[in-house]
PDB file of C-alpha atoms and ligand atoms in Angstrom:
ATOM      1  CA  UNK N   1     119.508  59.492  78.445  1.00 53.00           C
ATOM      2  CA  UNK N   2     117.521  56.232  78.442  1.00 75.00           C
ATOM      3  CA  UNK N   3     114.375  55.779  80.216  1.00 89.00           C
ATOM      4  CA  UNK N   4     115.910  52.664  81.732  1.00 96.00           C
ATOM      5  CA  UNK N   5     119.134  51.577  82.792  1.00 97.00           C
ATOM      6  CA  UNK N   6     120.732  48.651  80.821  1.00 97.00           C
ATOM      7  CA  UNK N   7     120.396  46.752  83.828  1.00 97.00           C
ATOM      8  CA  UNK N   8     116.592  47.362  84.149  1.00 98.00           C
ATOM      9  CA  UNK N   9     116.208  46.115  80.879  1.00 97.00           C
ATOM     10  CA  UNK N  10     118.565  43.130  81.712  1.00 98.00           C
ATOM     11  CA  UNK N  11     116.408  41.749  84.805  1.00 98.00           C
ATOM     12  CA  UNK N  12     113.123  42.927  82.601  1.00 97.00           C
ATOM     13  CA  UNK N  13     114.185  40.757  79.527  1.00 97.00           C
ATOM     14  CA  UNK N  14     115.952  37.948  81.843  1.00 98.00           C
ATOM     15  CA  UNK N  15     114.412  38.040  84.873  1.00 98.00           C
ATOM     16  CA  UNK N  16     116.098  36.229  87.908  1.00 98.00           C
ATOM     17  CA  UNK N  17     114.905  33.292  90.343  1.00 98.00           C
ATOM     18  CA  UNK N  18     111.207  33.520  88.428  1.00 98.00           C
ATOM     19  CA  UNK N  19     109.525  30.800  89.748  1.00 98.00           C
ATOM     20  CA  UNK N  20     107.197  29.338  92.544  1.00 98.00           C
ATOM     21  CA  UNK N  21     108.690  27.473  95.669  1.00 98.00           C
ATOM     22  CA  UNK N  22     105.931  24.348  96.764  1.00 97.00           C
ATOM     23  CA  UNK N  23     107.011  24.304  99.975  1.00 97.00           C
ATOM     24  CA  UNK N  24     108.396  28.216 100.836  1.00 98.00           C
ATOM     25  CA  UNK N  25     108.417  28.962 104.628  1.00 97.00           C
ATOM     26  CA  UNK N  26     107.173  32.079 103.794  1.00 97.00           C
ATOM     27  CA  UNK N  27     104.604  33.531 101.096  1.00 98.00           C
ATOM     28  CA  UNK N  28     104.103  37.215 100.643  1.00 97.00           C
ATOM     29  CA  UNK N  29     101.672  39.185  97.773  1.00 97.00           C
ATOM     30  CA  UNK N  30     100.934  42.381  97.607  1.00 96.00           C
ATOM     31  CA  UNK N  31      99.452  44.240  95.380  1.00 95.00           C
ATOM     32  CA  UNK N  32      99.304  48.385  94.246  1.00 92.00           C
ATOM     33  CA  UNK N  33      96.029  49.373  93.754  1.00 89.00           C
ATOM     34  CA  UNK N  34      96.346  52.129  91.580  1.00 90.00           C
ATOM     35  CA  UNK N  35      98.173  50.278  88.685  1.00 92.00           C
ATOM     36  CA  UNK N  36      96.783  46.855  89.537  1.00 94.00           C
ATOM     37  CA  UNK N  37     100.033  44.918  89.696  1.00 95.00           C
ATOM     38  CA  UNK N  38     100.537  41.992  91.946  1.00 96.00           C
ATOM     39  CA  UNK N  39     104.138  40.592  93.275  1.00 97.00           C
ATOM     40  CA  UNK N  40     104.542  37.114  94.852  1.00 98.00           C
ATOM     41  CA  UNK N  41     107.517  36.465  96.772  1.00 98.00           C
ATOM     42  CA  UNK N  42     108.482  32.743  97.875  1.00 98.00           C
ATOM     43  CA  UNK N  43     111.120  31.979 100.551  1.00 98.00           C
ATOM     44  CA  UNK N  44     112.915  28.807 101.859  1.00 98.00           C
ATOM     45  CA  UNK N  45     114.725  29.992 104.797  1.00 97.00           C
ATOM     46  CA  UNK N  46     116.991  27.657 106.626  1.00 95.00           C
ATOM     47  CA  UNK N  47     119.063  28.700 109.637  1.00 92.00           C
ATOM     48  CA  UNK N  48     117.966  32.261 109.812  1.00 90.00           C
ATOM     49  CA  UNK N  49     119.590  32.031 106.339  1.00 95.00           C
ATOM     50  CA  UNK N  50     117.258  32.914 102.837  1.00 97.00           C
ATOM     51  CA  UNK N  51     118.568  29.649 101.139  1.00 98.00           C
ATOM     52  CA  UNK N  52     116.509  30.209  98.244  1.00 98.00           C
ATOM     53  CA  UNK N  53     113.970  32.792  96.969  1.00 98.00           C
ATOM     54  CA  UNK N  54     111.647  32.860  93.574  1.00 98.00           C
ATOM     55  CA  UNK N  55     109.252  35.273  92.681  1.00 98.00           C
ATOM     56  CA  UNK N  56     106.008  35.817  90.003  1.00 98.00           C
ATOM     57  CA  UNK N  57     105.055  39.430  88.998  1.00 96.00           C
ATOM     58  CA  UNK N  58     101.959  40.126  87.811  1.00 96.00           C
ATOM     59  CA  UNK N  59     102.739  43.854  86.326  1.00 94.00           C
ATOM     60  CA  UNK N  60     104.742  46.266  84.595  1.00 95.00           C
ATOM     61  CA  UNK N  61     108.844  45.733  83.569  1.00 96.00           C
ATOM     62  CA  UNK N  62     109.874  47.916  86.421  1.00 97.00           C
ATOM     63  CA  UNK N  63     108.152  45.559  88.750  1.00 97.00           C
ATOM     64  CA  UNK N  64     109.850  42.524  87.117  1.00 98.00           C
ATOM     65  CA  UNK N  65     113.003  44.022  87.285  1.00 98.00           C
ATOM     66  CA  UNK N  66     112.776  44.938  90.620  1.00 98.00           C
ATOM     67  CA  UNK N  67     110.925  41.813  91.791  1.00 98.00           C
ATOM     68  CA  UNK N  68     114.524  39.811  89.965  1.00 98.00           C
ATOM     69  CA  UNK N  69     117.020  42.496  91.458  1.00 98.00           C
ATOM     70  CA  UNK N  70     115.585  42.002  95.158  1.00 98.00           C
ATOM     71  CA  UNK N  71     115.483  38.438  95.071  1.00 98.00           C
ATOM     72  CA  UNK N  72     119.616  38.817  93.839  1.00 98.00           C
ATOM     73  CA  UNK N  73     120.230  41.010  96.345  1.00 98.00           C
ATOM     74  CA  UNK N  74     118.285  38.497  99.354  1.00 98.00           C
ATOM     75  CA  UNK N  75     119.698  35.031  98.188  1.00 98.00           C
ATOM     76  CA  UNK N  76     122.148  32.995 100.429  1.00 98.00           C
ATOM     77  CA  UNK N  77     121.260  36.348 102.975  1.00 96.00           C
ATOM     78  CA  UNK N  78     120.653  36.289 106.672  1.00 93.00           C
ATOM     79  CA  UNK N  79     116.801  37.125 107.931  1.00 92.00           C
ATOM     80  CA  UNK N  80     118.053  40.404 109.220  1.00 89.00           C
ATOM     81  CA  UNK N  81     119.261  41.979 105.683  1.00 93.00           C
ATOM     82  CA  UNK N  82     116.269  40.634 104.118  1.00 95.00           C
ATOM     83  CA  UNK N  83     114.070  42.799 106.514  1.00 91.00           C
ATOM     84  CA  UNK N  84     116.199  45.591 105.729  1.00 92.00           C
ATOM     85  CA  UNK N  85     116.315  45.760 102.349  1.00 95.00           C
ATOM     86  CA  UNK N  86     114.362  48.553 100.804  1.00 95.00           C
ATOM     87  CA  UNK N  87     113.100  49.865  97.978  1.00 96.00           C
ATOM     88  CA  UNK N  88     115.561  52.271  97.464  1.00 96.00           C
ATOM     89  CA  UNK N  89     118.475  49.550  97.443  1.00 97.00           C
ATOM     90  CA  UNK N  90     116.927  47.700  95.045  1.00 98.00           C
ATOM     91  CA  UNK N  91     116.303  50.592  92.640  1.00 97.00           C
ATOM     92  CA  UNK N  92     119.994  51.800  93.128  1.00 98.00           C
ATOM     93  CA  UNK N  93     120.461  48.456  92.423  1.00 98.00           C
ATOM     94  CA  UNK N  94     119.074  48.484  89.029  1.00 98.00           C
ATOM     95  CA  UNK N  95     120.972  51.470  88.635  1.00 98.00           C
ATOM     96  CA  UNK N  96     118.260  53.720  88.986  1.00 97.00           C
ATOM     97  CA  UNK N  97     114.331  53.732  88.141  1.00 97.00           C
ATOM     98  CA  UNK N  98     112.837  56.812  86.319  1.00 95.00           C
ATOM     99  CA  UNK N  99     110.604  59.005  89.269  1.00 94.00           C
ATOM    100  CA  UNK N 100     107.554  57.872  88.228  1.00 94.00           C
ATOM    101  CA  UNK N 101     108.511  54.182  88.238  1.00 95.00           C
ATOM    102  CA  UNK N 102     110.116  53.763  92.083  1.00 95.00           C
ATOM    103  CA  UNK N 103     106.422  53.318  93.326  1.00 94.00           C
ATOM    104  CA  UNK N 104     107.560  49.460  91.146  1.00 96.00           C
ATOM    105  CA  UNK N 105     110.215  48.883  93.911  1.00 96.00           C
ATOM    106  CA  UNK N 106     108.200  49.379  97.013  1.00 96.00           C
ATOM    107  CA  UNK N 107     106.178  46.534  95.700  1.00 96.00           C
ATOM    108  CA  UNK N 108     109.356  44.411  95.909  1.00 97.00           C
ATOM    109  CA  UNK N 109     109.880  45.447  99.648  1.00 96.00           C
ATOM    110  CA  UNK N 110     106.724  45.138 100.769  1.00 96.00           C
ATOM    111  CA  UNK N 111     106.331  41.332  98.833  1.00 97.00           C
ATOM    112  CA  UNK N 112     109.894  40.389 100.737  1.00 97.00           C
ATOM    113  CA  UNK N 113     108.215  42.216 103.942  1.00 94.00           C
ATOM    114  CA  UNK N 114     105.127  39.908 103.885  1.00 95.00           C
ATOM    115  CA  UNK N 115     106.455  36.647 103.444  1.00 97.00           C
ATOM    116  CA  UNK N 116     108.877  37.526 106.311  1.00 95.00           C
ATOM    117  CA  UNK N 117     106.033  38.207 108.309  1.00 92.00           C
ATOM    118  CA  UNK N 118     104.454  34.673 106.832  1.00 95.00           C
ATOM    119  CA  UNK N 119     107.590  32.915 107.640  1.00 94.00           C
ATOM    120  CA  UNK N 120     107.752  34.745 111.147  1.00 91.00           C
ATOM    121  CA  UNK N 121     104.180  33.773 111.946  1.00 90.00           C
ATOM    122  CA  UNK N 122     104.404  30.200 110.604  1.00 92.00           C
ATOM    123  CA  UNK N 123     107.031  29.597 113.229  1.00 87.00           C
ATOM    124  CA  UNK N 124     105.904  32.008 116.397  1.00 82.00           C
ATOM    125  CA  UNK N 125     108.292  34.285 116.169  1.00 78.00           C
ATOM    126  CA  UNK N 126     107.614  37.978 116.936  1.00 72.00           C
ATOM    127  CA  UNK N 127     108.217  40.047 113.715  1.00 69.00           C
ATOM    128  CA  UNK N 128     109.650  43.183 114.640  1.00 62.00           C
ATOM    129  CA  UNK N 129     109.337  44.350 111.272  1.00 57.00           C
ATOM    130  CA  UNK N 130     111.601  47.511 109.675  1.00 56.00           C
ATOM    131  CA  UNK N 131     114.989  47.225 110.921  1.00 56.00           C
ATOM    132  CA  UNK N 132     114.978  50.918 111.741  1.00 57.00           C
ATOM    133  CA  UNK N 133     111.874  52.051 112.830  1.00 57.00           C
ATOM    134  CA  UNK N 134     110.224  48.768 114.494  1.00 55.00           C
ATOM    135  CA  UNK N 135     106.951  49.162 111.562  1.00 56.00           C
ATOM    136  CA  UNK N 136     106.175  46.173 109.219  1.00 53.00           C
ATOM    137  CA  UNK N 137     106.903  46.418 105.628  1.00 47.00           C
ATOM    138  CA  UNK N 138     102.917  48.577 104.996  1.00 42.00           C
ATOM    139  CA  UNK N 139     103.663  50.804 108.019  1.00 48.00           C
ATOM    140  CA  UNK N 140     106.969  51.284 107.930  1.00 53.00           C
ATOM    141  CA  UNK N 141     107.646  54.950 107.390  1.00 55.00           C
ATOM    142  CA  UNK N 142     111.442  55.346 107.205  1.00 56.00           C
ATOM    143  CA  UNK N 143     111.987  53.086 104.427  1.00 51.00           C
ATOM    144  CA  UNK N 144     114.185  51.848 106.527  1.00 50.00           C
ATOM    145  CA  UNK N 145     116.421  54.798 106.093  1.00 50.00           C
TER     146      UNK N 145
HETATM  147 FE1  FES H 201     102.562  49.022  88.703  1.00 83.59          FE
HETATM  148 FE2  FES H 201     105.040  49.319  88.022  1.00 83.59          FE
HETATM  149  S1  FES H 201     103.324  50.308  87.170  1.00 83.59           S
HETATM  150  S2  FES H 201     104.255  48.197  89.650  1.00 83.59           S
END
């Protein structure tokens, strides 16, 4: 079996909604310390709606495929399923990341996390973080499973 899925490869070699936004209501980075990669997810969110999302990835072709598949799977959203979204979804997504690799998608969720929080803060609202378990995107322990 392949390493990686044909659609890894696709959103590696073609990656989706790449891109800054100038004036995103919400910013999130984050970074993984151990392998040094850094994701930056952008969102213009209009009536709790993610009207449009772009992302740069600073790090390895799991990380750019997930950072593409998660934006996909956000865009023309509401809020809500953005918060929800997790790692897992977005590597199921992809068809599947090799063990070793899935530590690639939590990047995506946290990035998506973050700039919720950003957008959350920008306009006073309280973020409530993980749909599940009530944690922001670094705390959150369920995954939101
Ligand atoms: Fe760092 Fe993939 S190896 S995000």
């Amino acid at each position: 079996m392949a390493l990686y899925s044909e659609k890894v490869m696709d959103h590696f070699r073609n990656p989706r909604n790449l891109g800054v936004i100038e004036d995103a209501d919400g910013v999130g980075e984050v970074g993984n310390a151990k392998c040094g990669d850094i994701m930056k997810i952008y969102l213009k969110i209009e009536n709790d709606i993610i009207q449009d999302v772009k992302f740069e990835t600073f790090g390895c072709g799991s990380a750019i495929a997930s950072s593409s598949m998660a934006t996909e799977l956000i865009k023309g959203k509401p809020v809500s399923e953005a918060l929800a979204l997790t790692n897992k979804a977005v590597a199921e997504a992809l068809d599947g990341l090799p063990p070793h690799k899935m530590h690639c998608s939590v990047l995506a969720e946290e990035a998506i996390q973050k700039a919720l929080q950003d957008y959350y803060e920008k306009n006073g609202i309280p973020y409530d973080g993980c749909a599940s378990c009530g944690q922001s995107g670094h705390t959150c322990c369920c995954g939101g499973a």
